[in-house]
Amino acid sequence: MKCRRNSPIRHERRVFRGRSTRLFDARAVRRTAECVRDGGFSLVEVLLATALVLVVFGSLWEVTTRAERTARAGPAAVDLSERARVAADLIARDLYVAGAGLDDGPRAGPLGRYVAAVLPRRVGGPGADAPETARADAVTLLWVPDTHVQSHPAGFFSGTTLTVGDGPGCPAAVPACGVRENAGLLVFDQTASADLFRVTGLSGPTVSLGPRVAESGHEFGADAAVAEIEARTYYLDSAARTLRMSDDESTDVPVVDGVVGFGIAYFGTSDPPRDPKPPPGVANCLYDEAGVVRPELVTLTSGVDGLASLPLAMLADGPWCGAGGLRFDADLLRVRRVRVSVRLQAVDAAVRGVGEAFAVSGSSHDAASRVPDVEVVVDVTPRNLAIVPGG
């Protein structure tokens, strides 16, 4: 349909009851309206409409995206809190029992009277650290579990075949005091020497042993102790950002992921340890042959709680107790309290931001949807170490 610009609308005037009435030509009006519609929108109108649509959809997109990020942040925060709780509970639980010793016999009492029950390194397995190592991101804990396997060698012992004597707590008519195959076994005496084994075979009172750490070569007498042992290591796998747990040479499993920081600090007695004291004429890491405390064991300045801070360098400079894989610094016998700090992050990078609150930066730019890192600090005084005399 073609339209002419400013085409006049025909109308006619009629007289009705003495009044002049102007009547429009309805068909002309319709044709004019159609011409207006056929003209379309101007460029300004199109741009304004487009801008309005973009504003509306942009607002909807922002609201939807923010709601999605907030919805992701809630579960991420819960997951982070739960992982922090698990990490704290696991380590605190094992620290509380660290140093538990024998119930009966001449070596009854806390394990810390004879060997270090807390070691600042990985012990056993292919990733074991050298005995001279002291690191802040690994700890090994030793304790005697609730067991009847608490006895002594039937004679002198050095090697991988042990005849177990009948200790006062051994079950009646049970050979080798109830030693089980594949169980961990610790042999130690008052010279601060110790060896860690795994039981590989049984034949009556005779036990075949496989070393879990390098053997000391020390000859143990009938006055030594033989006990089932738990040895558990916690350490940080910084590459995978995972806290791992190992309890022997074959078991090494992740326990908590998203860990971006793991540190351990040690506190102990200001005075040098007094136990273990060897027999007269025998020297060890604490005493010389005359029974005099070694001069390397200095008195430290204690804090307000009566304990002194034990820096890592002090735990790897000697004097050294024992030999082999369980060789340890004598100052580890001072340990009475352990502080463990674990820093965890949200696994989803979309709820992590940038700044000091995040060890590893994420992609979130919205403060409402960010989940900052969480740090858990656990201070534990292992009950068995707290009652060790000396210092």
mmCIF file with all atom_site columns, N, CA and C in Angstrom, residues 5 39 47 77 82 96 188 202 212 220-221 231-232 284-285 300 303 311 314 318 345 349 373 376:
data_model
loop_
_atom_site.group_PDB
_atom_site.id
_atom_site.type_symbol
_atom_site.label_atom_id
_atom_site.label_alt_id
_atom_site.label_comp_id
_atom_site.label_asym_id
_atom_site.label_entity_id
_atom_site.label_seq_id
_atom_site.pdbx_PDB_ins_code
_atom_site.Cartn_x
_atom_site.Cartn_y
_atom_site.Cartn_z
_atom_site.occupancy
_atom_site.B_iso_or_equiv
_atom_site.pdbx_formal_charge
_atom_site.auth_seq_id
_atom_site.auth_comp_id
_atom_site.auth_asym_id
_atom_site.auth_atom_id
_atom_site.pdbx_PDB_model_num
ATOM 1  N N  . ARG A 1 5   ? 2.401  11.613  1.742  1.00 0.00 ? 5   ARG A N  1
ATOM 2  C CA . ARG A 1 5   ? 2.665  12.390  2.944  1.00 0.00 ? 5   ARG A CA 1
ATOM 3  C C  . ARG A 1 5   ? 1.531  13.401  3.139  1.00 0.00 ? 5   ARG A C  1
ATOM 4  N N  . GLY A 1 39  ? 5.566  2.823   8.448  1.00 0.00 ? 39  GLY A N  1
ATOM 5  C CA . GLY A 1 39  ? 6.770  3.648   8.512  1.00 0.00 ? 39  GLY A CA 1
ATOM 6  C C  . GLY A 1 39  ? 7.837  3.063   9.409  1.00 0.00 ? 39  GLY A C  1
ATOM 7  N N  . LEU A 1 47  ? 17.602 1.965   19.237 1.00 0.00 ? 47  LEU A N  1
ATOM 8  C CA . LEU A 1 47  ? 18.733 1.982   20.175 1.00 0.00 ? 47  LEU A CA 1
ATOM 9  C C  . LEU A 1 47  ? 18.266 2.039   21.620 1.00 0.00 ? 47  LEU A C  1
ATOM 10 N N  . ALA A 1 77  ? 31.482 -23.653 52.488 1.00 0.00 ? 77  ALA A N  1
ATOM 11 C CA . ALA A 1 77  ? 31.827 -23.262 53.846 1.00 0.00 ? 77  ALA A CA 1
ATOM 12 C C  . ALA A 1 77  ? 31.582 -24.401 54.828 1.00 0.00 ? 77  ALA A C  1
ATOM 13 N N  . GLU A 1 82  ? 33.881 -28.761 58.154 1.00 0.00 ? 82  GLU A N  1
ATOM 14 C CA . GLU A 1 82  ? 33.909 -30.188 58.493 1.00 0.00 ? 82  GLU A CA 1
ATOM 15 C C  . GLU A 1 82  ? 35.310 -30.768 58.334 1.00 0.00 ? 82  GLU A C  1
ATOM 16 N N  . TYR A 1 96  ? 46.881 -37.348 72.252 1.00 0.00 ? 96  TYR A N  1
ATOM 17 C CA . TYR A 1 96  ? 46.504 -37.635 73.632 1.00 0.00 ? 96  TYR A CA 1
ATOM 18 C C  . TYR A 1 96  ? 47.077 -38.968 74.120 1.00 0.00 ? 96  TYR A C  1
ATOM 19 N N  . PHE A 1 188 ? 63.011 -52.040 73.407 1.00 0.00 ? 188 PHE A N  1
ATOM 20 C CA . PHE A 1 188 ? 63.778 -50.907 73.923 1.00 0.00 ? 188 PHE A CA 1
ATOM 21 C C  . PHE A 1 188 ? 64.317 -51.226 75.316 1.00 0.00 ? 188 PHE A C  1
ATOM 22 N N  . LEU A 1 202 ? 55.501 -66.680 63.237 1.00 0.00 ? 202 LEU A N  1
ATOM 23 C CA . LEU A 1 202 ? 55.442 -67.154 64.621 1.00 0.00 ? 202 LEU A CA 1
ATOM 24 C C  . LEU A 1 202 ? 55.725 -68.639 64.661 1.00 0.00 ? 202 LEU A C  1
ATOM 25 N N  . ARG A 1 212 ? 60.983 -52.344 60.356 1.00 0.00 ? 212 ARG A N  1
ATOM 26 C CA . ARG A 1 212 ? 60.201 -51.261 59.774 1.00 0.00 ? 212 ARG A CA 1
ATOM 27 C C  . ARG A 1 212 ? 61.060 -50.026 59.563 1.00 0.00 ? 212 ARG A C  1
ATOM 28 N N  . PHE A 1 220 ? 70.084 -56.244 72.846 1.00 0.00 ? 220 PHE A N  1
ATOM 29 C CA . PHE A 1 220 ? 69.170 -56.079 73.972 1.00 0.00 ? 220 PHE A CA 1
ATOM 30 C C  . PHE A 1 220 ? 69.272 -57.291 74.887 1.00 0.00 ? 220 PHE A C  1
ATOM 31 N N  . GLY A 1 221 ? 69.251 -57.041 76.177 1.00 0.00 ? 221 GLY A N  1
ATOM 32 C CA . GLY A 1 221 ? 69.282 -58.125 77.141 1.00 0.00 ? 221 GLY A CA 1
ATOM 33 C C  . GLY A 1 221 ? 67.891 -58.482 77.633 1.00 0.00 ? 221 GLY A C  1
ATOM 34 N N  . ALA A 1 231 ? 52.667 -46.873 65.583 1.00 0.00 ? 231 ALA A N  1
ATOM 35 C CA . ALA A 1 231 ? 53.511 -45.780 65.088 1.00 0.00 ? 231 ALA A CA 1
ATOM 36 C C  . ALA A 1 231 ? 52.752 -45.096 63.965 1.00 0.00 ? 231 ALA A C  1
ATOM 37 N N  . ARG A 1 232 ? 52.357 -43.862 64.192 1.00 0.00 ? 232 ARG A N  1
ATOM 38 C CA . ARG A 1 232 ? 51.514 -43.162 63.217 1.00 0.00 ? 232 ARG A CA 1
ATOM 39 C C  . ARG A 1 232 ? 52.156 -41.833 62.842 1.00 0.00 ? 232 ARG A C  1
ATOM 40 N N  . ASN A 1 284 ? 74.953 -43.100 77.943 1.00 0.00 ? 284 ASN A N  1
ATOM 41 C CA . ASN A 1 284 ? 73.937 -42.970 76.889 1.00 0.00 ? 284 ASN A CA 1
ATOM 42 C C  . ASN A 1 284 ? 73.871 -41.508 76.473 1.00 0.00 ? 284 ASN A C  1
ATOM 43 N N  . CYS A 1 285 ? 72.788 -41.095 75.821 1.00 0.00 ? 285 CYS A N  1
ATOM 44 C CA . CYS A 1 285 ? 72.712 -39.728 75.307 1.00 0.00 ? 285 CYS A CA 1
ATOM 45 C C  . CYS A 1 285 ? 72.522 -38.685 76.405 1.00 0.00 ? 285 CYS A C  1
ATOM 46 N N  . LEU A 1 300 ? 67.006 -24.289 79.790 1.00 0.00 ? 300 LEU A N  1
ATOM 47 C CA . LEU A 1 300 ? 66.344 -23.308 78.930 1.00 0.00 ? 300 LEU A CA 1
ATOM 48 C C  . LEU A 1 300 ? 65.523 -22.331 79.759 1.00 0.00 ? 300 LEU A C  1
ATOM 49 N N  . GLY A 1 303 ? 58.575 -20.367 79.763 1.00 0.00 ? 303 GLY A N  1
ATOM 50 C CA . GLY A 1 303 ? 57.559 -19.340 79.564 1.00 0.00 ? 303 GLY A CA 1
ATOM 51 C C  . GLY A 1 303 ? 56.631 -19.231 80.751 1.00 0.00 ? 303 GLY A C  1
ATOM 52 N N  . PRO A 1 311 ? 62.781 -25.050 69.667 1.00 0.00 ? 311 PRO A N  1
ATOM 53 C CA . PRO A 1 311 ? 62.862 -24.817 68.212 1.00 0.00 ? 311 PRO A CA 1
ATOM 54 C C  . PRO A 1 311 ? 63.336 -26.068 67.491 1.00 0.00 ? 311 PRO A C  1
ATOM 55 N N  . MET A 1 314 ? 66.957 -27.180 67.544 1.00 0.00 ? 314 MET A N  1
ATOM 56 C CA . MET A 1 314 ? 67.399 -27.789 68.796 1.00 0.00 ? 314 MET A CA 1
ATOM 57 C C  . MET A 1 314 ? 67.102 -29.288 68.827 1.00 0.00 ? 314 MET A C  1
ATOM 58 N N  . GLY A 1 318 ? 71.719 -33.024 68.351 1.00 0.00 ? 318 GLY A N  1
ATOM 59 C CA . GLY A 1 318 ? 72.336 -33.913 69.316 1.00 0.00 ? 318 GLY A CA 1
ATOM 60 C C  . GLY A 1 318 ? 72.313 -33.331 70.722 1.00 0.00 ? 318 GLY A C  1
ATOM 61 N N  . GLN A 1 345 ? 41.690 -24.644 52.835 1.00 0.00 ? 345 GLN A N  1
ATOM 62 C CA . GLN A 1 345 ? 41.015 -23.756 51.897 1.00 0.00 ? 345 GLN A CA 1
ATOM 63 C C  . GLN A 1 345 ? 39.817 -24.458 51.274 1.00 0.00 ? 345 GLN A C  1
ATOM 64 N N  . ALA A 1 349 ? 37.658 -23.325 43.500 1.00 0.00 ? 349 ALA A N  1
ATOM 65 C CA . ALA A 1 349 ? 38.320 -22.029 43.282 1.00 0.00 ? 349 ALA A CA 1
ATOM 66 C C  . ALA A 1 349 ? 37.329 -20.903 43.031 1.00 0.00 ? 349 ALA A C  1
ATOM 67 N N  . ASP A 1 373 ? 40.022 -18.940 53.858 1.00 0.00 ? 373 ASP A N  1
ATOM 68 C CA . ASP A 1 373 ? 40.710 -20.077 54.458 1.00 0.00 ? 373 ASP A CA 1
ATOM 69 C C  . ASP A 1 373 ? 40.412 -20.139 55.959 1.00 0.00 ? 373 ASP A C  1
ATOM 70 N N  . VAL A 1 376 ? 43.072 -23.955 61.993 1.00 0.00 ? 376 VAL A N  1
ATOM 71 C CA . VAL A 1 376 ? 42.753 -24.605 63.259 1.00 0.00 ? 376 VAL A CA 1
ATOM 72 C C  . VAL A 1 376 ? 44.049 -24.810 64.027 1.00 0.00 ? 376 VAL A C  1
#
